Amino acid sequence: EVSRYWPLTKKNRVVLDPLRQFGRPIDAETGVPTSALYNALRAGGGQSVGEVAKWFDVPESAVRAAAEFERSLQ
């Protein structure tokens, strides 16, 4: 059976779901990869959370959760 994995907590937006984005970490609601949000946040010396949220048409909470998750990997 295939199952989802919530690496931080189920209350957090980040999920690894083998049926979506090949199991890569994504924002659970929008499906945007966490790495894309985090890399956009860091690009060019740093962008605001609000700006990245607009670019990807996601809530700011998705960008913050992605950043938290990606930083936890480092």
Tab-separated table of N, CA and C in Angstrom:
chain	number	residue	atom	x	y	z
A	1	GLU	N	0.830	-1.183	0.000
A	1	GLU	CA	0.000	0.000	0.000
A	1	GLU	C	0.875	1.248	0.000
A	2	VAL	N	0.511	2.212	-0.793
A	2	VAL	CA	1.210	3.483	-0.886
A	2	VAL	C	0.641	4.422	0.171
A	3	SER	N	1.523	5.122	0.872
A	3	SER	CA	1.023	6.054	1.884
A	3	SER	C	1.804	7.358	1.837
A	4	ARG	N	1.177	8.369	2.373
A	4	ARG	CA	1.802	9.684	2.464
A	4	ARG	C	2.659	9.747	3.718
A	5	TYR	N	3.668	10.610	3.663
A	5	TYR	CA	4.525	10.827	4.816
A	5	TYR	C	4.613	12.318	5.080
A	6	TRP	N	4.305	12.705	6.288
A	6	TRP	CA	4.354	14.101	6.711
A	6	TRP	C	5.627	14.275	7.544
A	7	PRO	N	6.726	14.758	6.953
A	7	PRO	CA	8.016	14.762	7.639
A	7	PRO	C	8.110	15.659	8.874
A	8	LEU	N	7.342	16.706	8.940
A	8	LEU	CA	7.391	17.579	10.109
A	8	LEU	C	6.241	17.231	11.052
A	9	THR	N	5.035	17.486	10.680
A	9	THR	CA	3.824	17.058	11.398
A	9	THR	C	2.676	17.135	10.407
A	10	LYS	N	1.567	16.484	10.731
A	10	LYS	CA	0.413	16.560	9.830
A	10	LYS	C	-0.174	17.961	9.781
A	11	LYS	N	0.100	18.772	10.784
A	11	LYS	CA	-0.385	20.154	10.783
A	11	LYS	C	0.432	21.023	9.834
A	12	ASN	N	1.626	20.551	9.472
A	12	ASN	CA	2.482	21.278	8.549
A	12	ASN	C	2.025	20.985	7.122
A	13	ARG	N	2.348	21.853	6.198
A	13	ARG	CA	1.877	21.746	4.821
A	13	ARG	C	2.706	20.807	3.958
A	14	VAL	N	3.859	20.360	4.438
A	14	VAL	CA	4.778	19.569	3.614
A	14	VAL	C	4.434	18.079	3.693
A	15	VAL	N	4.338	17.457	2.511
A	15	VAL	CA	4.034	16.027	2.453
A	15	VAL	C	4.893	15.367	1.378
A	16	LEU	N	5.203	14.102	1.608
A	16	LEU	CA	5.831	13.261	0.586
A	16	LEU	C	4.774	12.237	0.208
A	17	ASP	N	4.297	12.329	-1.000
A	17	ASP	CA	3.206	11.476	-1.470
A	17	ASP	C	3.656	10.802	-2.758
A	18	PRO	N	3.828	9.479	-2.733
A	18	PRO	CA	4.329	8.780	-3.919
A	18	PRO	C	3.443	8.944	-5.155
A	19	LEU	N	2.220	9.378	-4.964
A	19	LEU	CA	1.314	9.562	-6.097
A	19	LEU	C	1.361	10.975	-6.679
A	20	ARG	N	2.141	11.853	-6.053
A	20	ARG	CA	2.249	13.238	-6.519
A	20	ARG	C	3.721	13.631	-6.604
A	21	GLN	N	4.130	14.217	-7.699
A	21	GLN	CA	5.502	14.695	-7.904
A	21	GLN	C	6.544	13.609	-7.601
A	22	PHE	N	6.199	12.378	-7.909
A	22	PHE	CA	7.129	11.248	-7.756
A	22	PHE	C	7.646	11.096	-6.323
A	23	GLY	N	6.841	11.504	-5.352
A	23	GLY	CA	7.215	11.348	-3.952
A	23	GLY	C	8.135	12.417	-3.410
A	24	ARG	N	8.443	13.417	-4.237
A	24	ARG	CA	9.291	14.514	-3.739
A	24	ARG	C	8.491	15.388	-2.771
A	25	PRO	N	9.157	16.077	-1.851
A	25	PRO	CA	8.449	16.939	-0.899
A	25	PRO	C	7.713	18.062	-1.620
A	26	ILE	N	6.450	18.209	-1.286
A	26	ILE	CA	5.610	19.237	-1.905
A	26	ILE	C	4.746	19.916	-0.853
A	27	ASP	N	4.181	21.046	-1.240
A	27	ASP	CA	3.140	21.665	-0.440
A	27	ASP	C	1.887	20.813	-0.645
A	28	ALA	N	1.315	20.326	0.432
A	28	ALA	CA	0.207	19.376	0.349
A	28	ALA	C	-1.009	19.939	-0.383
A	29	GLU	N	-1.287	21.205	-0.224
A	29	GLU	CA	-2.493	21.778	-0.831
A	29	GLU	C	-2.315	22.137	-2.299
A	30	THR	N	-1.141	22.630	-2.666
A	30	THR	CA	-0.964	23.128	-4.030
A	30	THR	C	-0.151	22.209	-4.922
A	31	GLY	N	0.652	21.332	-4.322
A	31	GLY	CA	1.492	20.423	-5.101
A	31	GLY	C	2.803	21.028	-5.567
A	32	VAL	N	3.093	22.251	-5.176
A	32	VAL	CA	4.346	22.893	-5.583
A	32	VAL	C	5.496	22.276	-4.785
A	33	PRO	N	6.568	21.863	-5.446
A	33	PRO	CA	7.708	21.287	-4.734
A	33	PRO	C	8.318	22.276	-3.735
A	34	THR	N	8.658	21.769	-2.561
A	34	THR	CA	9.255	22.634	-1.539
A	34	THR	C	10.571	23.222	-2.019
A	35	SER	N	11.317	22.462	-2.790
A	35	SER	CA	12.615	22.965	-3.274
A	35	SER	C	12.422	24.175	-4.191
A	36	ALA	N	11.375	24.175	-4.991
A	36	ALA	CA	11.121	25.311	-5.887
A	36	ALA	C	10.794	26.568	-5.082
A	37	LEU	N	9.973	26.422	-4.067
A	37	LEU	CA	9.618	27.571	-3.229
A	37	LEU	C	10.842	28.090	-2.479
A	38	TYR	N	11.604	27.180	-1.916
A	38	TYR	CA	12.784	27.576	-1.141
A	38	TYR	C	13.844	28.219	-2.038
A	39	ASN	N	14.094	27.637	-3.190
A	39	ASN	CA	15.083	28.204	-4.102
A	39	ASN	C	14.659	29.585	-4.591
A	40	ALA	N	13.378	29.770	-4.831
A	40	ALA	CA	12.890	31.086	-5.253
A	40	ALA	C	13.052	32.099	-4.123
A	41	LEU	N	12.845	31.659	-2.904
A	41	LEU	CA	12.996	32.534	-1.741
A	41	LEU	C	14.443	33.017	-1.610
A	42	ARG	N	15.393	32.165	-1.923
A	42	ARG	CA	16.818	32.477	-1.782
A	42	ARG	C	17.413	33.141	-3.016
A	43	ALA	N	16.755	33.082	-4.146
A	43	ALA	CA	17.312	33.559	-5.420
A	43	ALA	C	17.686	35.036	-5.373
A	44	GLY	N	18.778	35.333	-6.030
A	44	GLY	CA	19.186	36.720	-6.193
A	44	GLY	C	19.452	37.453	-4.893
A	45	GLY	N	19.884	36.744	-3.879
A	45	GLY	CA	20.175	37.396	-2.602
A	45	GLY	C	18.996	37.423	-1.658
A	46	GLY	N	17.865	36.867	-2.082
A	46	GLY	CA	16.718	36.740	-1.191
A	46	GLY	C	15.498	37.529	-1.640
A	47	GLN	N	14.392	36.863	-1.614
A	47	GLN	CA	13.102	37.475	-1.949
A	47	GLN	C	12.232	37.437	-0.695
A	48	SER	N	11.180	38.222	-0.677
A	48	SER	CA	10.259	38.179	0.455
A	48	SER	C	9.331	36.975	0.302
A	49	VAL	N	8.824	36.505	1.414
A	49	VAL	CA	7.867	35.396	1.409
A	49	VAL	C	6.648	35.773	0.569
A	50	GLY	N	6.191	37.004	0.715
A	50	GLY	CA	5.027	37.466	-0.038
A	50	GLY	C	5.250	37.463	-1.536
A	51	GLU	N	6.439	37.864	-1.954
A	51	GLU	CA	6.758	37.903	-3.384
A	51	GLU	C	6.764	36.491	-3.977
A	52	VAL	N	7.411	35.557	-3.278
A	52	VAL	CA	7.461	34.178	-3.762
A	52	VAL	C	6.053	33.582	-3.791
A	53	ALA	N	5.258	33.876	-2.799
A	53	ALA	CA	3.880	33.376	-2.762
A	53	ALA	C	3.095	33.866	-3.983
A	54	LYS	N	3.306	35.110	-4.358
A	54	LYS	CA	2.634	35.655	-5.552
A	54	LYS	C	3.102	34.944	-6.812
A	55	TRP	N	4.409	34.738	-6.940
A	55	TRP	CA	4.961	34.092	-8.139
A	55	TRP	C	4.350	32.721	-8.356
A	56	PHE	N	4.192	31.953	-7.279
A	56	PHE	CA	3.706	30.579	-7.391
A	56	PHE	C	2.204	30.454	-7.138
A	57	ASP	N	1.565	31.571	-6.819
A	57	ASP	CA	0.131	31.581	-6.522
A	57	ASP	C	-0.203	30.591	-5.398
A	58	VAL	N	0.554	30.719	-4.311
A	58	VAL	CA	0.349	29.884	-3.128
A	58	VAL	C	0.247	30.798	-1.912
A	59	PRO	N	-0.312	30.309	-0.818
A	59	PRO	CA	-0.343	31.121	0.408
A	59	PRO	C	1.066	31.309	0.971
A	60	GLU	N	1.263	32.393	1.693
A	60	GLU	CA	2.565	32.635	2.319
A	60	GLU	C	2.942	31.496	3.264
A	61	SER	N	1.947	30.871	3.881
A	61	SER	CA	2.235	29.755	4.793
A	61	SER	C	2.899	28.594	4.056
A	62	ALA	N	2.606	28.427	2.775
A	62	ALA	CA	3.245	27.370	1.985
A	62	ALA	C	4.728	27.663	1.804
A	63	VAL	N	5.063	28.921	1.566
A	63	VAL	CA	6.460	29.309	1.386
A	63	VAL	C	7.221	29.143	2.695
A	64	ARG	N	6.618	29.579	3.796
A	64	ARG	CA	7.274	29.440	5.098
A	64	ARG	C	7.487	27.972	5.463
A	65	ALA	N	6.489	27.134	5.217
A	65	ALA	CA	6.610	25.699	5.526
A	65	ALA	C	7.685	25.046	4.662
A	66	ALA	N	7.730	25.422	3.391
A	66	ALA	CA	8.753	24.875	2.488
A	66	ALA	C	10.148	25.259	2.969
A	67	ALA	N	10.305	26.515	3.366
A	67	ALA	CA	11.604	26.980	3.853
A	67	ALA	C	11.991	26.247	5.131
A	68	GLU	N	11.049	26.073	6.030
A	68	GLU	CA	11.330	25.350	7.275
A	68	GLU	C	11.782	23.918	6.974
A	69	PHE	N	11.060	23.262	6.057
A	69	PHE	CA	11.409	21.888	5.716
A	69	PHE	C	12.778	21.809	5.054
A	70	GLU	N	13.019	22.646	4.063
A	70	GLU	CA	14.291	22.585	3.330
A	70	GLU	C	15.468	22.923	4.245
A	71	ARG	N	15.282	23.860	5.163
A	71	ARG	CA	16.354	24.175	6.110
A	71	ARG	C	16.619	23.005	7.052
A	72	SER	N	15.589	22.237	7.367
A	72	SER	CA	15.762	21.090	8.265
A	72	SER	C	16.618	19.999	7.627
A	73	LEU	N	16.742	20.006	6.308
A	73	LEU	CA	17.543	19.025	5.609
A	73	LEU	C	19.027	19.367	5.628
A	74	GLN	N	19.336	20.608	5.926
A	74	GLN	CA	20.735	21.057	5.862
A	74	GLN	C	21.486	20.803	7.145
